[in-house]
Coordinates of C-alpha atoms and ligand atoms in Angstrom, one line a residue:
X1 CA 27.9 12.9 -13.8
X2 CA 27.9 9.9 -16.1
X3 CA 26.3 9.8 -19.5
X4 CA 25.4 7.0 -21.9
X5 CA 26.3 7.2 -25.5
X6 CA 24.1 4.7 -27.4
X7 CA 24.6 3.5 -31.0
X8 CA 21.1 2.4 -32.0
X9 CA 19.6 0.1 -34.5
X10 CA 21.1 -3.2 -33.3
X11 CA 18.7 -6.1 -32.4
X12 CA 19.5 -7.8 -29.1
X13 CA 20.3 -11.5 -29.0
X14 CA 21.4 -13.8 -26.3
X15 CA 20.9 -14.6 -22.6
X16 CA 20.6 -12.1 -19.8
X17 CA 20.3 -12.7 -16.0
X18 CA 17.8 -10.8 -13.9
X19 CA 19.1 -9.3 -10.6
X20 CA 17.4 -9.4 -7.3
X21 CA 14.5 -7.0 -6.8
X22 CA 15.6 -3.6 -5.4
X23 CA 12.1 -3.0 -4.1
X24 CA 12.2 -6.3 -2.2
X25 CA 15.7 -5.9 -0.9
X26 CA 15.1 -2.4 0.6
X27 CA 12.3 -3.4 3.0
X28 CA 14.2 -6.6 3.8
X29 CA 17.2 -4.5 4.9
X30 CA 14.9 -2.2 6.9
X31 CA 13.4 -5.3 8.6
X32 CA 16.8 -6.2 10.0
X33 CA 16.2 -3.4 12.5
X34 CA 13.6 -5.5 14.2
X35 CA 16.1 -7.9 15.8
X36 CA 19.4 -7.8 17.5
X37 CA 20.5 -11.0 15.7
X38 CA 22.1 -11.2 12.3
X39 CA 20.0 -11.4 9.1
X40 CA 21.6 -12.8 6.0
X41 CA 20.2 -11.7 2.6
X42 CA 21.2 -13.2 -0.7
X43 CA 20.6 -12.0 -4.3
X44 CA 20.8 -8.3 -3.2
X45 CA 21.2 -6.2 -6.4
X46 CA 24.2 -4.1 -6.8
X47 CA 22.4 -0.8 -7.3
X48 CA 22.8 2.7 -5.8
X49 CA 19.6 2.7 -3.7
X50 CA 20.8 -0.3 -1.8
X51 CA 24.0 1.6 -1.0
X52 CA 21.9 4.6 0.2
X53 CA 19.9 2.4 2.6
X54 CA 23.1 0.8 3.8
X55 CA 24.6 4.2 4.6
X56 CA 21.4 5.1 6.5
X57 CA 21.6 1.8 8.5
X58 CA 25.2 2.7 9.2
X59 CA 24.1 6.1 10.6
X60 CA 21.7 4.3 12.9
X61 CA 24.5 2.1 14.3
X62 CA 23.7 -1.1 12.4
X63 CA 26.6 -3.3 11.3
X64 CA 26.6 -4.7 7.8
X65 CA 29.0 -6.7 5.7
X66 CA 28.7 -7.3 1.9
X67 CA 30.2 -10.1 -0.1
X68 CA 30.1 -10.7 -3.8
X69 CA 28.3 -13.9 -4.8
X70 CA 27.7 -15.4 -8.2
X71 CA 24.3 -13.9 -8.3
X72 CA 24.1 -10.5 -6.6
X73 CA 25.5 -9.7 -3.2
X74 CA 25.3 -11.5 0.1
X75 CA 24.5 -9.0 2.9
X76 CA 24.8 -9.8 6.6
X77 CA 23.2 -7.1 8.7
X78 CA 23.0 -6.9 12.5
X79 CA 21.3 -4.2 14.5
X80 CA 22.7 -4.9 17.9
X81 CA 22.0 -1.5 19.2
X82 CA 20.7 2.0 18.2
X83 CA 23.2 4.8 18.0
X84 CA 20.8 7.3 16.7
X85 CA 17.1 7.2 15.7
X86 CA 17.6 9.8 12.9
X87 CA 17.1 9.2 9.2
X88 CA 18.6 12.5 8.0
X89 CA 17.4 14.7 5.1
X90 CA 20.6 14.2 3.1
X91 CA 19.9 10.5 2.8
X92 CA 16.0 10.5 2.6
X93 CA 16.1 13.1 -0.2
X94 CA 18.2 10.7 -2.3
X95 CA 15.7 7.9 -1.8
X96 CA 12.3 8.3 -0.3
X97 CA 12.1 4.5 0.5
X98 CA 14.3 5.5 3.4
X99 CA 11.0 6.0 5.2
X100 CA 10.9 2.2 5.5
X101 CA 13.0 2.5 8.7
X102 CA 10.2 4.4 10.5
X103 CA 8.0 1.4 11.4
X104 CA 10.9 -0.9 12.5
X105 CA 12.6 1.8 14.6
X106 CA 9.3 2.7 16.4
X107 CA 8.5 -1.0 17.0
X108 CA 11.8 -2.0 18.4
X109 CA 13.2 1.1 20.0
X110 CA 10.1 3.2 20.5
X111 CA 11.5 6.2 18.7
X112 CA 12.3 7.5 15.2
X113 CA 13.1 10.8 13.6
X114 CA 12.7 10.6 9.9
X115 CA 13.1 13.5 7.4
X116 CA 10.1 14.2 5.3
X117 CA 10.9 12.9 1.8
X118 CA 10.0 16.2 0.1
X119 CA 9.4 16.8 -3.6
X120 CA 9.8 14.0 -6.1
X121 CA 10.2 13.9 -9.9
X122 CA 7.1 11.7 -10.3
X123 CA 4.6 13.5 -8.1
X124 CA 4.1 14.7 -4.6
X125 CA 4.1 11.2 -3.1
X126 CA 2.9 11.9 0.5
X127 CA 3.5 9.5 3.5
X128 CA 0.3 10.4 5.3
X129 CA -0.9 6.8 5.3
X130 CA 2.3 5.5 6.9
X131 CA 1.7 8.1 9.6
X132 CA -2.0 7.5 10.0
X133 CA -1.4 3.7 10.3
X134 CA 1.4 4.0 12.8
X135 CA -0.8 6.4 14.9
X136 CA -3.5 3.7 14.8
X137 CA -0.9 1.3 16.4
X138 CA -0.4 3.8 19.2
X139 CA 2.5 6.0 17.9
X140 CA 2.7 9.7 18.7
X141 CA 3.9 11.5 15.6
X142 CA 4.7 15.2 15.2
X143 CA 6.1 17.1 12.3
X144 CA 8.7 19.8 13.1
X145 CA 11.6 21.3 11.2
X146 CA 11.0 19.0 8.2
X147 CA 11.2 15.9 10.3
X148 CA 8.7 13.3 11.5
X149 CA 9.2 12.8 15.2
X150 CA 7.7 9.6 16.3
X151 CA 7.5 8.0 19.7
X152 CA 5.7 4.9 21.0
X153 CA 5.5 3.3 24.4
X154 CA 4.8 -0.1 23.0
X155 CA 2.6 -0.5 19.9
X156 CA -0.8 -2.2 20.0
X157 CA -2.4 -4.2 17.3
X158 CA -5.2 -2.4 15.4
X159 CA -7.4 -2.6 12.3
X160 CA -6.3 -0.2 9.6
X161 CA -7.8 0.3 6.1
X162 CA -5.6 2.1 3.5
X163 CA -7.6 4.9 1.6
X164 CA -5.1 4.4 -1.2
X165 CA -3.1 1.2 -1.8
X166 CA 0.5 1.9 -0.8
X167 CA 3.4 -0.5 -1.2
X168 CA 5.9 1.0 1.3
X169 CA 3.0 2.0 3.5
X170 CA 1.9 -1.6 3.8
X171 CA 5.5 -2.7 4.4
X172 CA 6.1 -0.1 7.1
X173 CA 2.9 -1.1 9.0
X174 CA 3.6 -4.8 8.6
X175 CA 7.0 -4.4 10.1
X176 CA 5.7 -2.3 13.0
X177 CA 2.8 -4.7 13.7
X178 CA 5.1 -7.7 13.8
X179 CA 6.4 -6.5 17.2
X180 CA 3.1 -4.9 18.4
X181 CA 1.0 -6.3 21.2
X182 CA -2.0 -8.1 19.7
X183 CA -3.4 -8.6 16.2
X184 CA -3.2 -6.0 13.4
X185 CA -5.4 -6.3 10.3
X186 CA -4.4 -4.3 7.2
X187 CA -7.2 -3.8 4.7
X188 CA -6.8 -2.5 1.1
X189 CA -3.2 -3.5 1.6
X190 CA -0.7 -3.7 -1.3
X191 CA -0.5 -7.2 -2.8
X192 CA 2.8 -6.7 -4.7
X193 CA 5.2 -9.7 -4.7
X194 CA 7.7 -7.5 -2.9
X195 CA 5.3 -7.2 0.1
X196 CA 4.9 -11.0 0.1
X197 CA 8.7 -11.4 0.0
X198 CA 9.0 -9.2 3.0
X199 CA 6.3 -11.1 4.9
X200 CA 8.2 -14.3 4.1
X201 CA 11.4 -12.9 5.6
X202 CA 9.5 -11.6 8.7
X203 CA 7.9 -15.0 9.2
X204 CA 11.4 -16.6 9.0
X205 CA 12.4 -14.2 11.7
X206 CA 9.6 -15.4 13.9
X207 CA 6.7 -13.1 12.9
X208 CA 3.1 -14.4 12.4
X209 CA 1.8 -12.9 9.2
X210 CA -1.0 -14.3 7.1
X211 CA -2.5 -13.0 3.9
X212 CA 0.5 -11.2 2.4
X213 CA 0.1 -11.1 -1.4
X214 CA -3.6 -10.3 -0.9
X215 CA -5.5 -7.1 0.0
X216 CA -6.0 -8.2 3.6
X217 CA -3.0 -9.0 5.8
X218 CA -3.2 -10.1 9.4
X219 CA -0.3 -9.9 11.7
X220 CA -0.2 -11.4 15.2
X221 CA 2.5 -9.4 17.1
X222 CA 5.3 -11.3 18.9
X223 CA 7.6 -10.0 21.6
X224 CA 10.9 -10.7 19.8
X225 CA 12.1 -11.5 16.4
X226 CA 15.3 -13.5 15.6
X227 CA 17.9 -13.8 12.8
X228 CA 17.1 -15.4 9.5
X229 CA 18.5 -16.1 6.0
X230 CA 16.6 -15.1 2.9
X231 CA 17.0 -14.9 -0.8
X232 CA 15.5 -11.8 -2.5
X233 CA 13.0 -12.5 -5.4
X234 CA 14.0 -11.5 -9.0
X235 CA 13.4 -8.0 -10.1
X236 CA 10.2 -8.0 -12.2
X237 CA 10.7 -4.5 -13.5
X238 CA 14.3 -5.2 -14.7
X239 CA 12.9 -8.4 -16.3
X240 CA 10.1 -6.4 -17.9
X241 CA 12.6 -3.8 -19.2
X242 CA 14.6 -6.6 -20.9
X243 CA 11.4 -8.0 -22.5
X244 CA 10.7 -4.5 -23.9
X245 CA 14.4 -4.2 -25.0
X246 CA 14.1 -7.3 -27.1
X247 CA 10.7 -6.1 -28.5
X248 CA 11.8 -2.6 -29.4
X249 CA 15.0 -3.8 -31.1
X250 CA 13.3 -6.7 -32.9
X251 CA 15.6 -9.1 -31.1
X252 CA 15.5 -12.4 -29.2
X253 CA 16.4 -12.7 -25.5
X254 CA 16.4 -15.5 -23.0
X255 CA 15.9 -14.2 -19.4
X256 CA 17.5 -16.2 -16.7
X257 CA 16.6 -16.0 -13.0
X258 CA 13.3 -14.3 -13.6
X259 CA 9.8 -15.0 -12.1
X260 CA 7.3 -14.9 -15.0
X261 CA 4.3 -15.3 -12.6
X262 CA 5.1 -11.8 -11.3
X263 CA 4.9 -10.4 -14.9
X264 CA 1.5 -11.7 -16.0
X265 CA 0.0 -8.3 -16.9
X266 CA 3.0 -7.2 -18.9
X267 CA 3.5 -10.5 -20.7
X268 CA -0.2 -10.6 -21.7
X269 CA 0.0 -7.1 -23.0
X270 CA 3.2 -7.7 -25.0
X271 CA 1.8 -10.9 -26.5
X272 CA -1.3 -8.9 -27.6
X273 CA 0.9 -6.3 -29.1
X274 CA 2.6 -9.0 -31.2
X275 CA 5.6 -10.0 -29.2
X276 CA 5.7 -13.7 -28.6
X277 CA 6.9 -14.8 -25.2
X278 CA 7.5 -18.4 -24.0
X279 CA 7.9 -19.6 -20.5
X280 CA 9.8 -22.8 -19.8
X281 CA 9.1 -24.2 -16.3
X282 CA 12.0 -25.3 -14.2
X283 CA 13.2 -28.9 -14.6
X284 CA 11.3 -31.1 -12.2
X285 CA 13.1 -31.7 -8.9
X286 CA 15.4 -28.6 -9.3
X287 CA 15.3 -25.2 -7.6
X288 CA 15.9 -23.5 -11.0
X289 CA 13.9 -20.5 -11.9
X290 CA 11.6 -20.7 -15.0
X291 CA 13.2 -19.3 -18.2
X292 CA 11.5 -16.6 -20.2
X293 CA 12.1 -16.3 -23.9
X294 CA 11.1 -13.4 -26.1
X295 CA 11.3 -13.6 -29.9
X296 CA 10.4 -10.2 -31.4
X297 CA 10.8 -8.9 -34.9
X298 CA 7.3 -9.2 -36.3
X299 CA 4.8 -6.3 -36.7
X300 CA 3.6 -4.7 -33.5
X301 CA 0.2 -3.1 -33.0
X302 CA -0.5 -0.2 -30.7
X303 CA -2.6 -1.0 -27.7
X304 CA -3.9 1.1 -24.8
X305 CA -2.7 0.5 -21.3
X306 CA -3.8 1.7 -17.8
X307 CA -1.4 1.4 -14.9
X308 CA -2.8 -0.3 -11.8
X309 CA -1.7 -1.8 -8.5
X310 CA -0.5 -5.4 -8.7
X311 CA -1.5 -7.6 -10.4
X312 CA -2.4 -4.9 -12.9
X313 CA 0.0 -3.2 -15.3
X314 CA 2.8 -1.7 -13.2
X315 CA 3.4 2.0 -13.2
X316 CA 7.1 1.2 -13.1
X317 CA 6.8 -0.2 -16.6
X318 CA 4.8 2.7 -18.0
X319 CA 7.7 4.7 -19.4
X320 CA 9.3 1.6 -21.1
X321 CA 5.9 0.7 -22.6
X322 CA 5.6 4.2 -24.0
X323 CA 8.9 3.9 -25.7
X324 CA 7.7 0.6 -27.2
X325 CA 4.5 2.1 -28.5
X326 CA 6.4 4.6 -30.5
X327 CA 7.4 1.6 -32.6
X328 CA 4.0 0.0 -32.8
X329 CA 1.5 0.6 -35.6
X330 CA -1.4 2.9 -34.6
X331 CA -2.4 5.1 -31.7
X332 CA -2.2 4.0 -28.1
X333 CA -3.5 5.7 -25.0
X334 CA -1.4 5.2 -21.9
X335 CA -3.2 6.1 -18.7
X336 CA -1.3 6.7 -15.5
X337 CA -3.4 6.2 -12.4
X338 CA -0.8 5.7 -9.7
X339 CA 1.3 8.8 -9.8
X340 CA 0.6 12.3 -11.2
X341 CA 3.3 13.9 -13.2
X342 CA 4.8 10.6 -14.4
X343 CA 5.2 11.5 -18.1
X344 CA 8.5 13.5 -17.8
X345 CA 10.0 11.1 -20.3
X346 CA 7.5 12.0 -23.0
X347 CA 9.1 15.3 -24.2
X348 CA 12.5 13.5 -24.1
X349 CA 11.1 10.7 -26.3
X350 CA 9.8 13.4 -28.6
X351 CA 13.3 14.7 -29.0
X352 CA 14.1 11.3 -30.5
X353 CA 11.2 11.6 -33.0
X354 CA 8.3 10.2 -31.0
X355 CA 4.8 11.6 -31.6
X356 CA 3.3 11.9 -28.1
X357 CA 0.7 14.3 -26.7
X358 CA -0.2 14.6 -23.0
X359 CA -3.7 15.2 -21.7
X360 CA -3.7 15.2 -17.9
X361 CA -3.0 11.6 -16.8
X362 CA -3.3 10.3 -20.4
X363 CA -0.5 10.1 -23.0
X364 CA -1.4 9.5 -26.6
X365 CA 1.3 7.9 -28.6
X366 CA 1.1 7.8 -32.4
X367 CA 3.2 5.2 -34.0
X368 CA 5.1 4.0 -35.8
X369 CA 7.6 6.9 -36.0
X370 CA 11.2 6.6 -37.0
X371 CA 13.5 7.4 -34.1
X372 CA 16.7 9.2 -34.6
X373 CA 19.5 9.7 -32.1
X374 CA 19.7 12.9 -30.1
X375 CA 20.8 14.3 -26.8
X376 CA 18.3 13.7 -24.0
X377 CA 18.0 14.0 -20.2
X378 CA 17.2 11.3 -17.7
X379 CA 14.8 12.6 -15.1
X380 CA 13.9 9.6 -12.9
X381 CA 14.7 5.9 -12.7
X382 CA 12.1 4.4 -15.0
X383 CA 12.1 7.4 -17.4
X384 CA 15.8 6.8 -17.9
X385 CA 15.1 3.2 -18.8
X386 CA 12.7 4.3 -21.5
X387 CA 15.3 6.5 -23.0
X388 CA 17.8 3.7 -23.1
X389 CA 15.2 1.6 -24.9
X390 CA 14.4 4.3 -27.4
X391 CA 18.1 5.0 -27.9
X392 CA 18.6 1.4 -28.8
X393 CA 15.8 1.6 -31.4
X394 CA 16.9 4.9 -32.8
X395 CA 19.1 5.4 -35.9
X396 CA 22.4 6.9 -35.0
X397 CA 23.8 8.2 -31.7
X398 CA 21.8 9.0 -28.5
X399 CA 23.5 10.7 -25.6
X400 CA 21.6 10.4 -22.3
X401 CA 22.7 12.8 -19.6
X402 CA 22.2 12.2 -15.8
X403 CA 22.2 8.4 -15.9
X404 CA 22.8 8.3 -12.1
X405 CA 19.0 7.9 -12.0
X406 CA 19.2 4.6 -13.8
X407 CA 22.0 3.4 -11.6
X408 CA 19.7 3.8 -8.6
X409 CA 17.7 0.7 -9.7
X410 CA 19.4 -1.1 -12.5
X411 CA 22.5 -3.1 -12.0
X412 CA 25.0 -2.0 -14.7
X413 CA 22.3 -2.0 -17.3
X414 CA 24.8 -1.0 -20.1
X415 CA 27.0 -4.0 -19.3
X416 CA 24.1 -6.4 -19.4
X417 CA 22.7 -5.0 -22.6
X418 CA 26.1 -4.8 -24.3
X419 CA 26.6 -8.6 -23.7
X420 CA 23.5 -9.2 -25.8
X421 CA 24.5 -6.9 -28.6
X422 CA 23.7 -3.4 -27.6
X423 CA 26.3 -0.7 -28.0
X424 CA 26.2 1.6 -25.0
X425 CA 29.2 3.4 -23.7
X426 CA 29.3 5.0 -20.3
X427 CA 31.1 8.3 -20.3
X428 CA 32.2 9.1 -16.7
X429 CA 32.9 12.6 -15.8
X430 CA 34.8 13.3 -12.7
X431 CA 33.3 16.4 -11.1
Ligands
UD1_1 C1 6.5 1.7 -4.4 C2 7.8 1.4 -5.3 C3 7.8 2.2 -6.5 C4 6.4 2.0 -7.3 C5 5.3 2.3 -6.4 C6 3.9 2.0 -7.0 C7 9.4 0.8 -3.5 C8 10.6 1.1 -2.8 N1 8.9 1.7 -4.5 O1 6.7 3.1 -4.1 O2 8.8 1.7 -7.4 O3 6.4 2.9 -8.4 O4 5.4 1.5 -5.2 O5 3.9 0.7 -7.5 O6 8.8 -0.3 -3.3 N2 0.2 7.5 -1.3 C9 -0.5 8.4 -0.5 N3 -0.1 8.4 0.9 C10 0.8 7.6 1.4 C11 1.5 6.7 0.5 C12 1.2 6.7 -0.8 O7 -1.4 9.1 -0.9 O8 1.1 7.7 2.6 C13 -0.2 7.5 -2.7 C14 1.0 7.9 -3.6 O9 1.0 9.3 -3.8 C15 0.7 7.2 -4.9 C16 0.0 5.9 -4.4 O10 -0.4 6.1 -3.1 O11 -0.3 7.9 -5.6 C17 1.0 4.7 -4.5 O12 2.2 5.0 -3.8 P1 3.0 3.9 -3.0 O13 2.5 2.5 -3.3 O14 3.1 4.3 -1.6 O15 4.4 4.1 -3.6 P2 5.8 3.8 -2.9 O16 5.6 2.7 -1.9 O17 6.5 5.0 -2.5

């Protein structure tokens, strides 16, 4: 298992490119199951979760080819036929987003057998809403031997209101409803940019979806979808992690290929903390992305934050923000409302010298504390990112074990950060 050895105390400086969004690429790949024609995706990030879903599609009998492009990968995927409707435990346990194949399999092939995701480092994370919604569309779903067994003899449009906002739940139902008979209305739907990106792809494939990006999505089912070509949106969480990386090291970074409009809550919070961020719009008449520039180095003040669904402060930035607050003056209260048990990084940050106490869903961070390098353990994707950030701010050497978690969602983060002045060495251990 790989480890990171980080030599801290070096301000970052330079330009860094943001990869495509993992959480947009995954549902886009699942959506390819809805047609027998090829779907071409660009800007697919080179991260492990994408490889996991590709292996799953392969098991189902889907053909895919990957080519390296200047920015991310080009993926051509074609689901001509179904060899097996089974998403096996071995793959689903590696990545619970594998459940995204459930809706498309049911809609196009009338059957799916998907392993229950099981325990997860950041809470129980049930999929009851995916199931309830698909049942509303007419699916028959049973649980046996750790698997969801789903069947449908043609799905029918229906109105469904989510009790809790669910990103992949909304995506699963949107994909299933795209091929259902009649109109489906999803209320209290997730409005994350990744949901909107999926709707854009589905519409290119011939679907009729309106309202994606808001809490009410309406989908008029069609009988067939066709091939399409689509470029995945930039990863707002990777971009956010780079903004915090500049802030925590007192550095200056220019982020290329980012989408600042997806980062409004984080940018507003960082500016209030005392981290100036400038956005330069693209040159008129070009398809360039806007450029984000962060110039840190001044004093930072501690500010409270509460995680919320989009457009609120993302739970996927909570751990990185906690690392930053260890370097701000004063006390901050970080409230996690989306997932229970998402403070596993706090005791690891404490090993580096942070002063953090946990009270249920609230973490109280007292800053500014000097951080000093130590051995720590990465426990989940975003927790690992917070440890890399803290390690870069710490004096001396930090060794992070189990960095495979970070490889699930960040494209060679150490290579990108080293290019802008970090000193992170990957130590690969052959098992
Ligand atoms: C997605 C993101 C993940 C992000 C999360 C919240 C992907 C692949 N992953 O995860 O990075 O942290 O959104 O922004 O896009 N819930 C239920 N029943 C369900 C489904 C969800 O109770 O059937 C609850 C969950 O336990 C959680 C909340 O709803 O408390 C939000 O979860 P959800 O939006 O579904 O997260 P994911 O889609 O798994």
